[in-house]
Amino acid sequence: PLFVAAFRMPSPAAMINGDGGTKDAVAASWQEILANNASDMLKSSDEPAALLETLQQMLKAGGGQHKVATTVLHIGWREAMSNKTNQWINIGVVAALVFSVLYSAINQPFGKITADDMWADHRENMNKVLICLLYISTIFGLITVVLTILLLIHISSFVNDADDFLFFVKLNPSGLVDISIIICLLCGGISIPLAAVVGNEEPIASICFFTGIFTFTGVLVIYVRSLVYNHKRVTARMKSLSGHQEAMQQILRQEFEKINAKGT
């Protein structure tokens, strides 16, 4: 019997490629997850018809709205809201730490030394750039902290169901928070090599400056590489999911009709 059963089992290649019943099982599980999440959102909504219309419009809109609608259908609106709040908490903590360090730096500025070395003709200009970068980084660090605190307070105060969450996300895109923390970290990172030259003579100035520049450049390359490849992957995934848009629309309508049938 075991020998016969072995011949009945699909091959590994068939399982990977979705041959046999594997592909249908995956499709069924995918649709079941979407149906469960759609049903949960519609049942907990005060106005299921308005929520259905909002989700349908967001799926048709494309871009960020399509991404949000797809996310809440795949993982549920509660999990999506939890991921969003965790992201804001992490960004806010990092921004607060950077802000506290930089605020001390602008209150006690780096002392510019006078030395006859290779940096002598550039030290004054580098000091001016350093001061500007410190203030810019501090300002955007404070902006990030304030924005994340306000967003966390508002999302906990005003979001009670899926309707509220979708309205909140459309009203408060997180792009400003992301831009603020990026500017804060970029300016703060560039200021470190400049501070090494402004406050130190040779060879310390050159060692710290070039080490800081090379390290910062490597981290920046890693970040940009990750950003580009992840963006390409998300874009390709969104294109593939666009083919399932009609299925998503149909699942939403079916779950809405089930709720209406139970209500009547």
PDB file of C-alpha atoms in Angstrom:
ATOM      1  CA  PRO A   1       0.000   0.000   0.000  1.00  0.00           C
ATOM      2  CA  LEU A   2       2.822   2.400   0.763  1.00  0.00           C
ATOM      3  CA  PHE A   3       4.389   1.627  -2.602  1.00  0.00           C
ATOM      4  CA  VAL A   4       1.113   2.341  -4.390  1.00  0.00           C
ATOM      5  CA  ALA A   5       0.557   5.509  -2.371  1.00  0.00           C
ATOM      6  CA  ALA A   6       4.007   6.732  -3.378  1.00  0.00           C
ATOM      7  CA  PHE A   7       2.990   6.564  -7.028  1.00  0.00           C
ATOM      8  CA  ARG A   8      -0.199   8.481  -6.275  1.00  0.00           C
ATOM      9  CA  MET A   9       1.628  11.378  -4.634  1.00  0.00           C
ATOM     10  CA  PRO A  10       2.420  14.344  -6.906  1.00  0.00           C
ATOM     11  CA  SER A  11       6.066  14.938  -7.701  1.00  0.00           C
ATOM     12  CA  PRO A  12       7.982  17.783  -5.995  1.00  0.00           C
ATOM     13  CA  ALA A  13       8.099  19.648  -9.302  1.00  0.00           C
ATOM     14  CA  ALA A  14       4.349  19.299  -9.689  1.00  0.00           C
ATOM     15  CA  MET A  15       3.798  20.597  -6.143  1.00  0.00           C
ATOM     16  CA  ILE A  16       6.063  23.574  -6.762  1.00  0.00           C
ATOM     17  CA  ASN A  17       4.607  24.398 -10.167  1.00  0.00           C
ATOM     18  CA  GLY A  18       1.056  24.094  -8.898  1.00  0.00           C
ATOM     19  CA  ASP A  19       0.130  21.019 -10.928  1.00  0.00           C
ATOM     20  CA  GLY A  20      -2.577  18.656  -9.765  1.00  0.00           C
ATOM     21  CA  GLY A  21      -4.734  19.957  -6.938  1.00  0.00           C
ATOM     22  CA  THR A  22      -2.082  22.163  -5.326  1.00  0.00           C
ATOM     23  CA  LYS A  23      -2.841  25.243  -7.400  1.00  0.00           C
ATOM     24  CA  ASP A  24      -6.585  24.950  -6.779  1.00  0.00           C
ATOM     25  CA  ALA A  25      -5.980  24.457  -3.056  1.00  0.00           C
ATOM     26  CA  VAL A  26      -3.802  27.578  -2.900  1.00  0.00           C
ATOM     27  CA  ALA A  27      -6.410  29.592  -4.797  1.00  0.00           C
ATOM     28  CA  ALA A  28      -9.152  28.312  -2.509  1.00  0.00           C
ATOM     29  CA  SER A  29      -7.185  29.179   0.630  1.00  0.00           C
ATOM     30  CA  TRP A  30      -6.384  32.638  -0.749  1.00  0.00           C
ATOM     31  CA  GLN A  31     -10.030  33.350  -1.491  1.00  0.00           C
ATOM     32  CA  GLU A  32     -11.068  31.945   1.883  1.00  0.00           C
ATOM     33  CA  ILE A  33      -8.706  34.293   3.710  1.00  0.00           C
ATOM     34  CA  LEU A  34     -10.018  37.277   1.750  1.00  0.00           C
ATOM     35  CA  ALA A  35     -13.606  36.232   2.416  1.00  0.00           C
ATOM     36  CA  ASN A  36     -12.986  35.883   6.164  1.00  0.00           C
ATOM     37  CA  ASN A  37     -11.303  39.282   6.413  1.00  0.00           C
ATOM     38  CA  ALA A  38     -13.973  40.944   4.275  1.00  0.00           C
ATOM     39  CA  SER A  39     -16.708  39.377   6.392  1.00  0.00           C
ATOM     40  CA  ASP A  40     -15.022  40.520   9.608  1.00  0.00           C
ATOM     41  CA  MET A  41     -14.746  44.107   8.352  1.00  0.00           C
ATOM     42  CA  LEU A  42     -18.316  44.264   7.076  1.00  0.00           C
ATOM     43  CA  LYS A  43     -19.810  42.673  10.206  1.00  0.00           C
ATOM     44  CA  SER A  44     -18.032  45.114  12.532  1.00  0.00           C
ATOM     45  CA  SER A  45     -18.959  48.139  10.413  1.00  0.00           C
ATOM     46  CA  ASP A  46     -21.776  50.517  11.300  1.00  0.00           C
ATOM     47  CA  GLU A  47     -22.351  51.149   7.592  1.00  0.00           C
ATOM     48  CA  PRO A  48     -21.430  48.022   5.598  1.00  0.00           C
ATOM     49  CA  ALA A  49     -22.661  49.528   2.327  1.00  0.00           C
ATOM     50  CA  ALA A  50     -20.399  52.572   2.716  1.00  0.00           C
ATOM     51  CA  LEU A  51     -17.451  50.342   3.641  1.00  0.00           C
ATOM     52  CA  LEU A  52     -18.076  48.152   0.591  1.00  0.00           C
ATOM     53  CA  GLU A  53     -18.110  51.216  -1.652  1.00  0.00           C
ATOM     54  CA  THR A  54     -14.911  52.563  -0.053  1.00  0.00           C
ATOM     55  CA  LEU A  55     -13.038  49.279  -0.542  1.00  0.00           C
ATOM     56  CA  GLN A  56     -14.204  48.996  -4.142  1.00  0.00           C
ATOM     57  CA  GLN A  57     -13.085  52.552  -4.894  1.00  0.00           C
ATOM     58  CA  MET A  58      -9.679  51.963  -3.284  1.00  0.00           C
ATOM     59  CA  LEU A  59      -9.166  48.764  -5.270  1.00  0.00           C
ATOM     60  CA  LYS A  60      -9.921  50.620  -8.493  1.00  0.00           C
ATOM     61  CA  ALA A  61      -7.846  53.693  -7.562  1.00  0.00           C
ATOM     62  CA  GLY A  62      -4.466  51.982  -7.747  1.00  0.00           C
ATOM     63  CA  GLY A  63      -1.282  53.199  -6.090  1.00  0.00           C
ATOM     64  CA  GLY A  64      -1.209  53.580  -2.325  1.00  0.00           C
ATOM     65  CA  GLN A  65      -4.963  53.204  -1.872  1.00  0.00           C
ATOM     66  CA  HIS A  66      -4.988  49.921  -3.774  1.00  0.00           C
ATOM     67  CA  LYS A  67      -2.111  48.718  -1.607  1.00  0.00           C
ATOM     68  CA  VAL A  68      -3.966  49.570   1.613  1.00  0.00           C
ATOM     69  CA  ALA A  69      -7.170  47.882   0.428  1.00  0.00           C
ATOM     70  CA  THR A  70      -5.258  44.775  -0.636  1.00  0.00           C
ATOM     71  CA  THR A  71      -3.426  44.679   2.694  1.00  0.00           C
ATOM     72  CA  VAL A  72      -6.563  44.814   4.839  1.00  0.00           C
ATOM     73  CA  LEU A  73      -8.149  42.079   2.719  1.00  0.00           C
ATOM     74  CA  HIS A  74      -5.088  39.831   2.999  1.00  0.00           C
ATOM     75  CA  ILE A  75      -4.198  40.234   6.684  1.00  0.00           C
ATOM     76  CA  GLY A  76      -7.239  41.973   8.194  1.00  0.00           C
ATOM     77  CA  TRP A  77      -7.686  45.583   9.239  1.00  0.00           C
ATOM     78  CA  ARG A  78      -6.660  44.959  12.868  1.00  0.00           C
ATOM     79  CA  GLU A  79      -3.321  43.428  11.852  1.00  0.00           C
ATOM     80  CA  ALA A  80      -2.789  46.232   9.330  1.00  0.00           C
ATOM     81  CA  MET A  81      -3.437  48.842  12.015  1.00  0.00           C
ATOM     82  CA  SER A  82      -1.097  47.046  14.423  1.00  0.00           C
ATOM     83  CA  ASN A  83       1.679  47.023  11.812  1.00  0.00           C
ATOM     84  CA  LYS A  84       1.153  50.723  11.150  1.00  0.00           C
ATOM     85  CA  THR A  85       1.272  51.682  14.835  1.00  0.00           C
ATOM     86  CA  ASN A  86       4.376  49.543  15.430  1.00  0.00           C
ATOM     87  CA  GLN A  87       6.076  51.264  12.500  1.00  0.00           C
ATOM     88  CA  TRP A  88       5.281  54.709  13.906  1.00  0.00           C
ATOM     89  CA  ILE A  89       6.445  53.702  17.390  1.00  0.00           C
ATOM     90  CA  ASN A  90       9.806  52.462  16.079  1.00  0.00           C
ATOM     91  CA  ILE A  91      10.327  55.578  13.959  1.00  0.00           C
ATOM     92  CA  GLY A  92       9.347  57.843  16.852  1.00  0.00           C
ATOM     93  CA  VAL A  93      11.774  56.155  19.270  1.00  0.00           C
ATOM     94  CA  VAL A  94      14.668  56.440  16.812  1.00  0.00           C
ATOM     95  CA  ALA A  95      13.835  60.077  16.063  1.00  0.00           C
ATOM     96  CA  ALA A  96      13.626  60.908  19.781  1.00  0.00           C
ATOM     97  CA  LEU A  97      17.066  59.390  20.446  1.00  0.00           C
ATOM     98  CA  VAL A  98      18.625  61.234  17.506  1.00  0.00           C
ATOM     99  CA  PHE A  99      16.925  64.480  18.523  1.00  0.00           C
ATOM    100  CA  SER A 100      18.225  64.270  22.098  1.00  0.00           C
ATOM    101  CA  VAL A 101      21.811  63.777  20.880  1.00  0.00           C
ATOM    102  CA  LEU A 102      21.655  66.527  18.256  1.00  0.00           C
ATOM    103  CA  TYR A 103      19.964  68.990  20.599  1.00  0.00           C
ATOM    104  CA  SER A 104      22.926  68.652  22.955  1.00  0.00           C
ATOM    105  CA  ALA A 105      25.273  69.205  20.002  1.00  0.00           C
ATOM    106  CA  ILE A 106      23.648  72.493  18.959  1.00  0.00           C
ATOM    107  CA  ASN A 107      23.600  73.728  22.563  1.00  0.00           C
ATOM    108  CA  GLN A 108      27.288  72.903  22.943  1.00  0.00           C
ATOM    109  CA  PRO A 109      28.712  73.405  19.432  1.00  0.00           C
ATOM    110  CA  PHE A 110      31.953  71.780  18.357  1.00  0.00           C
ATOM    111  CA  GLY A 111      35.005  73.948  18.969  1.00  0.00           C
ATOM    112  CA  LYS A 112      36.774  74.768  15.701  1.00  0.00           C
ATOM    113  CA  ILE A 113      40.504  74.327  15.998  1.00  0.00           C
ATOM    114  CA  THR A 114      43.186  76.254  14.108  1.00  0.00           C
ATOM    115  CA  ALA A 115      45.780  73.967  12.575  1.00  0.00           C
ATOM    116  CA  ASP A 116      48.139  74.200   9.613  1.00  0.00           C
ATOM    117  CA  ASP A 117      47.245  70.967   7.855  1.00  0.00           C
ATOM    118  CA  MET A 118      45.511  69.783   4.668  1.00  0.00           C
ATOM    119  CA  TRP A 119      42.121  70.887   6.045  1.00  0.00           C
ATOM    120  CA  ALA A 120      43.187  74.416   7.015  1.00  0.00           C
ATOM    121  CA  ASP A 121      41.579  76.108   3.983  1.00  0.00           C
ATOM    122  CA  HIS A 122      38.335  74.123   4.276  1.00  0.00           C
ATOM    123  CA  ARG A 123      37.781  73.956   8.025  1.00  0.00           C
ATOM    124  CA  GLU A 124      35.808  77.229   8.261  1.00  0.00           C
ATOM    125  CA  ASN A 125      33.380  76.290   5.487  1.00  0.00           C
ATOM    126  CA  MET A 126      33.017  72.789   6.879  1.00  0.00           C
ATOM    127  CA  ASN A 127      32.155  74.268  10.259  1.00  0.00           C
ATOM    128  CA  LYS A 128      29.369  76.369   8.710  1.00  0.00           C
ATOM    129  CA  VAL A 129      27.983  73.359   6.855  1.00  0.00           C
ATOM    130  CA  LEU A 130      28.195  71.321  10.049  1.00  0.00           C
ATOM    131  CA  ILE A 131      26.125  73.855  11.988  1.00  0.00           C
ATOM    132  CA  CYS A 132      23.468  73.953   9.246  1.00  0.00           C
ATOM    133  CA  LEU A 133      23.257  70.157   9.084  1.00  0.00           C
ATOM    134  CA  LEU A 134      22.928  69.852  12.847  1.00  0.00           C
ATOM    135  CA  TYR A 135      20.052  72.314  12.956  1.00  0.00           C
ATOM    136  CA  ILE A 136      18.291  70.723   9.958  1.00  0.00           C
ATOM    137  CA  SER A 137      18.653  67.252  11.423  1.00  0.00           C
ATOM    138  CA  THR A 138      17.395  68.437  14.823  1.00  0.00           C
ATOM    139  CA  ILE A 139      14.370  70.178  13.295  1.00  0.00           C
ATOM    140  CA  PHE A 140      13.316  67.162  11.255  1.00  0.00           C
ATOM    141  CA  GLY A 141      13.943  64.858  14.225  1.00  0.00           C
ATOM    142  CA  LEU A 142      11.546  66.970  16.285  1.00  0.00           C
ATOM    143  CA  ILE A 143       9.013  66.995  13.427  1.00  0.00           C
ATOM    144  CA  THR A 144       9.177  63.197  13.265  1.00  0.00           C
ATOM    145  CA  VAL A 145       8.653  62.826  17.012  1.00  0.00           C
ATOM    146  CA  VAL A 146       5.682  65.209  17.041  1.00  0.00           C
ATOM    147  CA  LEU A 147       4.057  63.609  13.986  1.00  0.00           C
ATOM    148  CA  THR A 148       4.373  60.058  15.297  1.00  0.00           C
ATOM    149  CA  ILE A 149       2.973  61.042  18.710  1.00  0.00           C
ATOM    150  CA  LEU A 150       0.004  62.812  17.112  1.00  0.00           C
ATOM    151  CA  LEU A 151      -0.673  59.925  14.725  1.00  0.00           C
ATOM    152  CA  LEU A 152      -0.530  57.353  17.540  1.00  0.00           C
ATOM    153  CA  ILE A 153      -2.853  59.424  19.736  1.00  0.00           C
ATOM    154  CA  HIS A 154      -5.327  60.002  16.915  1.00  0.00           C
ATOM    155  CA  ILE A 155      -5.369  56.399  15.703  1.00  0.00           C
ATOM    156  CA  SER A 156      -6.046  55.123  19.217  1.00  0.00           C
ATOM    157  CA  SER A 157      -8.738  57.755  19.811  1.00  0.00           C
ATOM    158  CA  PHE A 158     -10.636  57.784  16.521  1.00  0.00           C
ATOM    159  CA  VAL A 159     -10.207  54.327  14.953  1.00  0.00           C
ATOM    160  CA  ASN A 160     -12.737  51.744  16.134  1.00  0.00           C
ATOM    161  CA  ASP A 161     -13.531  49.724  13.022  1.00  0.00           C
ATOM    162  CA  ALA A 162     -12.414  49.175   9.442  1.00  0.00           C
ATOM    163  CA  ASP A 163     -14.286  52.269   8.216  1.00  0.00           C
ATOM    164  CA  ASP A 164     -12.351  54.472  10.630  1.00  0.00           C
ATOM    165  CA  PHE A 165      -9.030  52.853   9.747  1.00  0.00           C
ATOM    166  CA  LEU A 166      -9.438  53.311   5.990  1.00  0.00           C
ATOM    167  CA  PHE A 167     -10.547  56.917   6.469  1.00  0.00           C
ATOM    168  CA  PHE A 168      -7.601  57.565   8.796  1.00  0.00           C
ATOM    169  CA  VAL A 169      -5.047  56.091   6.380  1.00  0.00           C
ATOM    170  CA  LYS A 170      -6.434  58.085   3.449  1.00  0.00           C
ATOM    171  CA  LEU A 171      -6.449  61.267   5.530  1.00  0.00           C
ATOM    172  CA  ASN A 172      -2.976  60.786   7.069  1.00  0.00           C
ATOM    173  CA  PRO A 173      -0.488  59.281   4.615  1.00  0.00           C
ATOM    174  CA  SER A 174       2.722  58.252   6.354  1.00  0.00           C
ATOM    175  CA  GLY A 175       4.976  59.697   3.640  1.00  0.00           C
ATOM    176  CA  LEU A 176       5.736  62.854   5.626  1.00  0.00           C
ATOM    177  CA  VAL A 177       6.928  60.795   8.602  1.00  0.00           C
ATOM    178  CA  ASP A 178       9.172  58.696   6.363  1.00  0.00           C
ATOM    179  CA  ILE A 179      10.652  61.759   4.626  1.00  0.00           C
ATOM    180  CA  SER A 180      11.273  63.516   7.957  1.00  0.00           C
ATOM    181  CA  ILE A 181      13.180  60.630   9.538  1.00  0.00           C
ATOM    182  CA  ILE A 182      15.227  60.102   6.353  1.00  0.00           C
ATOM    183  CA  ILE A 183      16.286  63.775   6.240  1.00  0.00           C
ATOM    184  CA  CYS A 184      17.054  63.683   9.961  1.00  0.00           C
ATOM    185  CA  LEU A 185      19.304  60.630   9.643  1.00  0.00           C
ATOM    186  CA  LEU A 186      20.974  61.798   6.419  1.00  0.00           C
ATOM    187  CA  CYS A 187      21.934  65.204   7.802  1.00  0.00           C
ATOM    188  CA  GLY A 188      22.989  63.680  11.110  1.00  0.00           C
ATOM    189  CA  GLY A 189      25.150  61.084   9.379  1.00  0.00           C
ATOM    190  CA  ILE A 190      26.880  63.626   7.117  1.00  0.00           C
ATOM    191  CA  SER A 191      27.612  65.903  10.092  1.00  0.00           C
ATOM    192  CA  ILE A 192      29.759  63.293  11.869  1.00  0.00           C
ATOM    193  CA  PRO A 193      32.707  63.287   9.384  1.00  0.00           C
ATOM    194  CA  LEU A 194      32.545  67.087   9.243  1.00  0.00           C
ATOM    195  CA  ALA A 195      32.697  67.317  13.034  1.00  0.00           C
ATOM    196  CA  ALA A 196      35.801  65.095  13.008  1.00  0.00           C
ATOM    197  CA  VAL A 197      37.641  67.589  10.758  1.00  0.00           C
ATOM    198  CA  VAL A 198      36.386  70.718  12.531  1.00  0.00           C
ATOM    199  CA  GLY A 199      37.476  69.557  15.976  1.00  0.00           C
ATOM    200  CA  ASN A 200      40.623  67.522  15.320  1.00  0.00           C
ATOM    201  CA  GLU A 201      44.065  67.884  13.751  1.00  0.00           C
ATOM    202  CA  GLU A 202      45.853  65.466  11.456  1.00  0.00           C
ATOM    203  CA  PRO A 203      46.003  62.461  11.358  1.00  0.00           C
ATOM    204  CA  ILE A 204      42.844  62.058  13.480  1.00  0.00           C
ATOM    205  CA  ALA A 205      40.843  64.367  11.220  1.00  0.00           C
ATOM    206  CA  SER A 206      41.575  62.418   8.028  1.00  0.00           C
ATOM    207  CA  ILE A 207      41.186  58.990   9.622  1.00  0.00           C
ATOM    208  CA  CYS A 208      37.794  59.813  11.135  1.00  0.00           C
ATOM    209  CA  PHE A 209      36.593  61.775   8.093  1.00  0.00           C
ATOM    210  CA  PHE A 210      37.310  59.127   5.456  1.00  0.00           C
ATOM    211  CA  THR A 211      36.211  56.266   7.715  1.00  0.00           C
ATOM    212  CA  GLY A 212      32.935  58.083   8.355  1.00  0.00           C
ATOM    213  CA  ILE A 213      32.407  58.920   4.674  1.00  0.00           C
ATOM    214  CA  PHE A 214      33.101  55.370   3.466  1.00  0.00           C
ATOM    215  CA  THR A 215      30.908  53.838   6.171  1.00  0.00           C
ATOM    216  CA  PHE A 216      28.082  56.291   5.527  1.00  0.00           C
ATOM    217  CA  THR A 217      28.301  55.714   1.768  1.00  0.00           C
ATOM    218  CA  GLY A 218      28.185  51.930   2.246  1.00  0.00           C
ATOM    219  CA  VAL A 219      25.116  52.151   4.479  1.00  0.00           C
ATOM    220  CA  LEU A 220      23.448  54.506   1.986  1.00  0.00           C
ATOM    221  CA  VAL A 221      24.136  52.104  -0.891  1.00  0.00           C
ATOM    222  CA  ILE A 222      22.656  49.215   1.112  1.00  0.00           C
ATOM    223  CA  TYR A 223      19.562  51.296   1.927  1.00  0.00           C
ATOM    224  CA  VAL A 224      19.031  52.441  -1.672  1.00  0.00           C
ATOM    225  CA  ARG A 225      19.579  48.912  -2.978  1.00  0.00           C
ATOM    226  CA  SER A 226      17.013  47.526  -0.542  1.00  0.00           C
ATOM    227  CA  LEU A 227      14.589  50.319  -1.419  1.00  0.00           C
ATOM    228  CA  VAL A 228      14.900  49.779  -5.168  1.00  0.00           C
ATOM    229  CA  TYR A 229      14.593  45.987  -5.097  1.00  0.00           C
ATOM    230  CA  ASN A 230      11.710  45.997  -2.620  1.00  0.00           C
ATOM    231  CA  HIS A 231       9.920  48.652  -4.665  1.00  0.00           C
ATOM    232  CA  LYS A 232      10.324  46.533  -7.808  1.00  0.00           C
ATOM    233  CA  ARG A 233       9.008  43.481  -5.979  1.00  0.00           C
ATOM    234  CA  VAL A 234       5.998  45.347  -4.577  1.00  0.00           C
ATOM    235  CA  THR A 235       5.260  46.848  -7.996  1.00  0.00           C
ATOM    236  CA  ALA A 236       5.413  43.431  -9.651  1.00  0.00           C
ATOM    237  CA  ARG A 237       3.230  41.965  -6.897  1.00  0.00           C
ATOM    238  CA  MET A 238       0.672  44.732  -7.293  1.00  0.00           C
ATOM    239  CA  LYS A 239       0.560  44.068 -11.043  1.00  0.00           C
ATOM    240  CA  SER A 240      -0.011  40.373 -10.450  1.00  0.00           C
ATOM    241  CA  LEU A 241      -2.714  41.129  -7.890  1.00  0.00           C
ATOM    242  CA  SER A 242      -4.436  43.475 -10.315  1.00  0.00           C
ATOM    243  CA  GLY A 243      -5.472  40.355 -12.186  1.00  0.00           C
ATOM    244  CA  HIS A 244      -7.323  39.247  -9.046  1.00  0.00           C
ATOM    245  CA  GLN A 245      -9.139  42.557  -8.666  1.00  0.00           C
ATOM    246  CA  GLU A 246     -12.385  41.183 -10.082  1.00  0.00           C
ATOM    247  CA  ALA A 247     -12.158  38.226  -7.698  1.00  0.00           C
ATOM    248  CA  MET A 248     -11.685  40.628  -4.773  1.00  0.00           C
ATOM    249  CA  GLN A 249     -14.654  42.693  -5.911  1.00  0.00           C
ATOM    250  CA  GLN A 250     -16.776  39.564  -6.209  1.00  0.00           C
ATOM    251  CA  ILE A 251     -15.763  38.318  -2.753  1.00  0.00           C
ATOM    252  CA  LEU A 252     -16.676  41.689  -1.234  1.00  0.00           C
ATOM    253  CA  ARG A 253     -20.091  41.648  -2.915  1.00  0.00           C
ATOM    254  CA  GLN A 254     -20.753  38.071  -1.830  1.00  0.00           C
ATOM    255  CA  GLU A 255     -19.892  38.747   1.808  1.00  0.00           C
ATOM    256  CA  PHE A 256     -21.998  41.914   1.757  1.00  0.00           C
ATOM    257  CA  GLU A 257     -24.969  39.974   0.362  1.00  0.00           C
ATOM    258  CA  LYS A 258     -24.560  37.296   3.057  1.00  0.00           C
ATOM    259  CA  ILE A 259     -24.678  39.958   5.783  1.00  0.00           C
ATOM    260  CA  ASN A 260     -27.741  41.558   4.218  1.00  0.00           C
ATOM    261  CA  ALA A 261     -29.443  38.156   3.945  1.00  0.00           C
ATOM    262  CA  LYS A 262     -28.809  37.431   7.625  1.00  0.00           C
ATOM    263  CA  GLY A 263     -30.023  40.907   8.563  1.00  0.00           C
ATOM    264  CA  THR A 264     -33.312  40.420   6.737  1.00  0.00           C
TER     265      THR A 264
END
